[in-house]
Short mmCIF file of C-alpha atoms and ligand atoms in Angstrom, two decimals:
data_model
loop_
_atom_site.label_atom_id
_atom_site.label_comp_id
_atom_site.label_asym_id
_atom_site.label_seq_id
_atom_site.Cartn_x
_atom_site.Cartn_y
_atom_site.Cartn_z
CA MET A 181 -40.33 -73.76 -42.54
CA ALA A 182 -42.61 -71.07 -41.10
CA GLY A 183 -42.18 -69.90 -37.54
CA ASP A 184 -44.99 -67.33 -37.53
CA THR A 185 -48.58 -68.59 -37.80
CA HIS A 186 -50.25 -65.18 -37.55
CA ASN A 187 -48.81 -62.94 -40.21
CA PHE A 188 -50.89 -63.99 -43.21
CA THR A 189 -54.39 -63.51 -44.57
CA PRO A 190 -56.33 -66.81 -44.39
CA ALA A 191 -57.71 -68.26 -47.64
CA LEU A 192 -61.09 -66.48 -47.49
CA GLY A 193 -59.92 -63.45 -45.54
CA HIS A 194 -60.99 -64.82 -42.12
CA ALA A 195 -59.94 -68.07 -40.40
CA THR A 196 -63.52 -69.13 -39.60
CA LEU A 197 -64.36 -69.13 -43.33
CA THR A 198 -61.51 -71.46 -44.40
CA PRO A 199 -63.68 -74.65 -44.40
CA LEU A 200 -65.99 -72.92 -46.94
CA TYR A 201 -63.11 -72.00 -49.26
CA ASP A 202 -63.60 -74.59 -52.02
CA SER A 203 -67.34 -73.92 -52.43
CA ALA A 204 -66.89 -70.14 -52.33
CA ILE A 205 -64.07 -70.06 -54.86
CA ALA A 206 -66.05 -72.19 -57.33
CA VAL A 207 -68.89 -69.65 -57.31
CA LEU A 208 -66.93 -66.41 -56.98
CA THR A 209 -64.12 -66.90 -59.52
CA ARG A 210 -65.24 -69.04 -62.52
CA GLU A 211 -62.78 -71.48 -61.05
CA GLY A 212 -63.05 -74.16 -63.76
CA ARG A 213 -62.13 -71.64 -66.45
CA TRP A 214 -58.96 -70.19 -64.92
CA ARG A 215 -57.73 -73.34 -63.15
CA ASN A 216 -57.95 -75.47 -66.30
CA ALA A 217 -56.20 -72.73 -68.27
CA LEU A 218 -53.48 -72.59 -65.60
CA VAL A 219 -52.95 -76.37 -65.60
CA GLN A 220 -52.76 -76.34 -69.41
CA GLN A 221 -50.21 -73.53 -69.26
CA ILE A 222 -48.11 -75.34 -66.63
CA ALA A 223 -48.30 -78.54 -68.73
CA PRO A 224 -46.81 -80.77 -65.99
CA LYS A 225 -44.49 -83.57 -67.14
CA ALA A 226 -43.22 -86.70 -65.42
CA THR A 227 -39.78 -85.18 -64.85
CA ASP A 228 -41.07 -81.91 -63.35
CA VAL A 229 -40.54 -80.79 -59.78
CA ILE A 230 -43.33 -78.26 -59.17
CA VAL A 231 -43.89 -76.14 -56.09
CA ASP A 232 -47.27 -74.46 -55.53
CA VAL A 233 -46.74 -71.40 -53.36
CA GLY A 234 -49.77 -70.67 -51.14
CA CYS A 235 -51.32 -74.02 -52.12
CA GLY A 236 -54.36 -73.50 -49.88
CA THR A 237 -56.72 -76.48 -49.85
CA GLY A 238 -54.63 -78.23 -52.50
CA THR A 239 -56.95 -78.08 -55.52
CA LEU A 240 -54.19 -77.09 -57.95
CA VAL A 241 -51.59 -79.58 -56.68
CA LEU A 242 -54.15 -82.39 -57.05
CA MET A 243 -54.94 -81.35 -60.62
CA LEU A 244 -51.23 -81.25 -61.48
CA LYS A 245 -50.68 -84.69 -59.98
CA ARG A 246 -53.60 -86.11 -62.00
CA VAL A 247 -52.05 -84.86 -65.26
CA ALA A 248 -48.52 -86.01 -64.38
CA PRO A 249 -48.66 -88.75 -61.70
CA SER A 250 -44.86 -89.23 -61.73
CA ALA A 251 -44.06 -85.56 -61.24
CA THR A 252 -42.86 -84.37 -57.84
CA ILE A 253 -45.46 -81.92 -56.54
CA ILE A 254 -44.96 -79.79 -53.45
CA GLY A 255 -47.60 -77.61 -51.80
CA LEU A 256 -46.36 -74.76 -49.60
CA ASP A 257 -48.60 -72.67 -47.32
CA PRO A 258 -48.13 -70.86 -44.00
CA ASP A 259 -51.58 -71.80 -42.63
CA PRO A 260 -51.65 -75.14 -40.75
CA ALA A 261 -55.49 -75.26 -40.92
CA VAL A 262 -55.60 -75.02 -44.69
CA LEU A 263 -52.72 -77.50 -45.02
CA ASP A 264 -54.76 -80.02 -42.99
CA LEU A 265 -57.62 -79.66 -45.50
CA ALA A 266 -55.16 -80.10 -48.39
CA LYS A 267 -53.57 -83.20 -46.84
CA ALA A 268 -57.01 -84.77 -46.28
CA LYS A 269 -57.96 -84.12 -49.92
CA ALA A 270 -54.71 -85.71 -51.14
CA GLN A 271 -55.25 -88.71 -48.89
CA ARG A 272 -58.82 -89.18 -50.16
CA ALA A 273 -57.51 -88.97 -53.74
CA GLY A 274 -54.80 -91.52 -52.89
CA VAL A 275 -51.97 -89.40 -54.29
CA GLU A 276 -48.60 -88.52 -52.86
CA ILE A 277 -47.98 -84.81 -52.55
CA ILE A 278 -45.34 -83.20 -50.36
CA PHE A 279 -46.82 -80.50 -48.12
CA GLU A 280 -44.60 -77.95 -46.37
CA ARG A 281 -45.55 -75.15 -44.05
CA GLY A 282 -43.97 -71.87 -45.09
CA PHE A 283 -44.33 -68.43 -46.59
CA ALA A 284 -43.69 -67.48 -50.20
CA ASN A 285 -40.52 -65.67 -49.16
CA GLU A 286 -39.09 -68.97 -47.86
CA VAL A 287 -39.59 -71.06 -50.99
CA GLN A 288 -35.96 -70.77 -52.13
CA ARG A 289 -35.19 -73.29 -49.36
CA LEU A 290 -36.72 -75.91 -51.67
CA ALA A 291 -34.17 -75.19 -54.43
CA GLU A 292 -32.20 -78.30 -53.48
CA LEU A 293 -35.12 -80.40 -54.81
CA GLY A 294 -34.41 -79.13 -58.36
CA VAL A 295 -37.56 -77.07 -58.89
CA THR A 296 -38.49 -76.85 -62.62
CA LYS A 297 -41.73 -74.88 -62.21
CA ALA A 298 -42.85 -72.48 -59.48
CA VAL A 299 -46.59 -71.83 -59.54
CA SER A 300 -49.06 -69.83 -57.48
CA SER A 301 -52.76 -69.01 -57.65
CA LEU A 302 -54.81 -66.34 -55.87
CA VAL A 303 -52.08 -65.64 -53.31
CA PHE A 304 -50.25 -62.39 -54.06
CA HIS A 305 -53.38 -60.19 -54.10
CA GLN A 306 -53.66 -61.04 -50.37
CA THR A 307 -50.11 -60.21 -49.35
CA PRO A 308 -48.41 -56.92 -48.47
CA MET A 309 -46.18 -55.31 -51.14
CA SER A 310 -43.03 -56.41 -49.31
CA GLU A 311 -44.20 -60.05 -49.42
CA LYS A 312 -45.25 -59.82 -53.08
CA ARG A 313 -41.74 -58.63 -53.94
CA ALA A 314 -39.91 -61.07 -51.62
CA GLY A 315 -42.16 -63.97 -52.67
CA VAL A 316 -41.61 -63.48 -56.41
CA LEU A 317 -37.86 -63.13 -55.80
CA ALA A 318 -37.79 -66.30 -53.69
CA MET A 319 -39.65 -68.19 -56.45
CA HIS A 320 -36.96 -67.01 -58.87
CA ASP A 321 -34.23 -68.23 -56.52
CA ALA A 322 -35.97 -71.58 -55.97
CA LEU A 323 -35.98 -72.42 -59.68
CA LEU A 324 -33.38 -74.23 -61.74
CA PRO A 325 -31.94 -72.17 -64.64
CA SER A 326 -34.60 -71.86 -67.38
CA GLY A 327 -37.26 -72.85 -64.82
CA GLU A 328 -40.74 -71.46 -65.31
CA LEU A 329 -43.00 -69.23 -63.24
CA HIS A 330 -46.78 -69.60 -63.62
CA VAL A 331 -49.12 -67.32 -61.69
CA ALA A 332 -52.90 -66.89 -61.74
CA ASP A 333 -54.22 -63.99 -59.70
CA TYR A 334 -56.32 -60.86 -59.78
CA GLY A 335 -54.24 -58.55 -61.97
CA LEU A 336 -54.76 -55.22 -63.69
CA GLN A 337 -58.48 -54.39 -63.50
CA ARG A 338 -58.92 -52.75 -66.89
CA THR A 339 -62.57 -51.67 -66.99
CA PRO A 340 -64.90 -49.80 -64.59
CA LEU A 341 -67.02 -52.98 -64.30
CA MET A 342 -64.03 -55.14 -63.31
CA ARG A 343 -62.81 -52.49 -60.85
CA THR A 344 -66.27 -52.37 -59.27
CA LEU A 345 -66.55 -56.16 -59.01
CA PHE A 346 -63.03 -56.38 -57.55
CA ARG A 347 -64.19 -54.28 -54.57
CA GLN A 348 -65.77 -57.46 -53.17
CA ILE A 349 -62.28 -58.99 -52.93
CA GLN A 350 -60.95 -55.74 -51.48
CA ARG A 351 -63.59 -55.91 -48.73
CA LEU A 352 -62.51 -59.48 -47.88
CA ASP A 353 -58.74 -59.11 -48.16
CA GLY A 354 -58.19 -55.41 -47.48
CA VAL A 355 -57.59 -52.45 -49.80
CA GLU A 356 -53.89 -51.98 -49.04
CA ASN A 357 -52.73 -55.43 -50.14
CA THR A 358 -55.12 -55.81 -53.08
CA THR A 359 -54.72 -52.39 -54.78
CA PRO A 360 -51.21 -52.95 -56.23
CA ASN A 361 -52.49 -56.11 -57.99
CA ALA A 362 -55.46 -54.19 -59.43
CA GLU A 363 -52.98 -51.59 -60.72
CA GLY A 364 -50.99 -54.31 -62.49
CA VAL A 365 -47.90 -54.61 -60.28
CA LEU A 366 -47.22 -58.35 -60.68
CA PRO A 367 -45.44 -58.42 -64.08
CA ARG A 368 -43.22 -55.53 -62.97
CA LEU A 369 -42.22 -57.44 -59.82
CA MET A 370 -41.44 -60.51 -61.94
CA SER A 371 -39.11 -58.52 -64.21
CA GLU A 372 -37.46 -56.85 -61.20
CA ALA A 373 -36.83 -60.29 -59.67
CA GLY A 374 -34.86 -61.28 -62.79
CA PHE A 375 -37.52 -63.22 -64.73
CA VAL A 376 -37.44 -62.86 -68.52
CA ASP A 377 -40.14 -63.26 -71.18
CA VAL A 378 -42.76 -62.06 -68.66
CA THR A 379 -46.15 -62.44 -70.36
CA GLU A 380 -49.76 -61.96 -69.30
CA THR A 381 -51.11 -64.92 -71.28
CA VAL A 382 -54.84 -64.52 -70.66
CA VAL A 383 -57.26 -62.23 -68.80
CA ILE A 384 -60.44 -63.89 -67.54
CA PRO A 385 -63.38 -61.75 -66.40
CA THR A 386 -65.06 -63.17 -63.29
CA PRO A 387 -67.86 -62.04 -60.93
CA THR A 388 -65.17 -60.69 -58.57
CA GLY A 389 -62.86 -58.94 -61.05
CA SER A 390 -60.52 -60.20 -63.75
CA ILE A 391 -58.01 -62.97 -63.09
CA SER A 392 -54.80 -62.86 -65.14
CA LEU A 393 -52.47 -65.73 -65.94
CA TYR A 394 -48.77 -64.91 -66.15
CA LEU A 395 -45.87 -66.89 -67.56
CA ALA A 396 -42.20 -66.04 -67.10
CA ARG A 397 -38.85 -67.79 -67.31
CA LYS A 398 -35.73 -67.72 -65.18
CA GLY A 399 -33.04 -66.36 -67.48
C1 SAM B 538 -56.98 -67.30 -51.62
S1 SAM B 538 -56.03 -68.62 -51.01
C2 SAM B 538 -55.52 -69.44 -52.51
C3 SAM B 538 -55.26 -70.90 -52.29
C4 SAM B 538 -54.89 -71.70 -53.52
N1 SAM B 538 -53.64 -71.27 -54.08
C5 SAM B 538 -55.96 -71.70 -54.55
O1 SAM B 538 -55.69 -71.41 -55.72
O2 SAM B 538 -57.11 -72.02 -54.21
C6 SAM B 538 -54.52 -67.85 -50.51
C7 SAM B 538 -53.59 -68.80 -49.80
O3 SAM B 538 -52.35 -68.12 -49.64
C8 SAM B 538 -51.85 -68.40 -48.36
N2 SAM B 538 -50.95 -67.29 -48.00
C9 SAM B 538 -51.25 -66.13 -47.38
N3 SAM B 538 -50.13 -65.39 -47.23
C10 SAM B 538 -49.12 -66.10 -47.78
C11 SAM B 538 -47.72 -65.88 -47.93
N4 SAM B 538 -47.15 -64.76 -47.49
N5 SAM B 538 -46.98 -66.82 -48.53
C12 SAM B 538 -47.56 -67.96 -49.00
N6 SAM B 538 -48.88 -68.24 -48.88
C13 SAM B 538 -49.64 -67.31 -48.28
C14 SAM B 538 -53.07 -68.53 -47.47
O4 SAM B 538 -52.80 -69.29 -46.32
C15 SAM B 538 -54.06 -69.20 -48.42
O5 SAM B 538 -54.02 -70.60 -48.29
#
């Protein structure tokens, strides 16, 4: 799907750090807490077709497949290096996951698969405003009517402590792309894209700022 391999921020902010991603994320984000909450919120079922936008090393798609082995799970990411890590993890786990190379703003091309749930974690804080907007809109367009959107990402940083801790992420991923998230832009973009019942379901403080889970529905 993707023609451009350069115009994205790699998983840990720099391509050389990508192999360290899984260990770093475990320490820096209270990963078990927010990922388990996200999987519970997504509640994958056998009949679901779920696309994970910016799937990275594939941790979330593997968790979803474990809960619902018959579900169709697709991981989408523009970075061939991170997709190789994800494919290797899926192979080691012996599970069948469809991996596609592509940007968030291209995900509507998967609509023909009958997508019931579009999910994403820790992606939009890394992307420029134009890609946040286009990505959320493309997730809306990819979904079947009444399909669900589930996002976990750094959201509104509500306290001085969380704003201070979030500066570590801003140093890694750049101030320009991360600031709109910290100011709480994601739910607004979801509503603008046409999602209804947009809800911030939980806010989880972490050593690098607070991570919010969002749930919305295609009207
Ligand atoms: C911080 S990692 C998160 C990976 C994974 N979702 C997770 O929860 O561990 C961000 C991922 O988003 C991908 N990415 C960056 N820009 C993107 C874009 N415009 N569209 C889709 N994915 C993008 C990166 O390649 C990277 O794998």
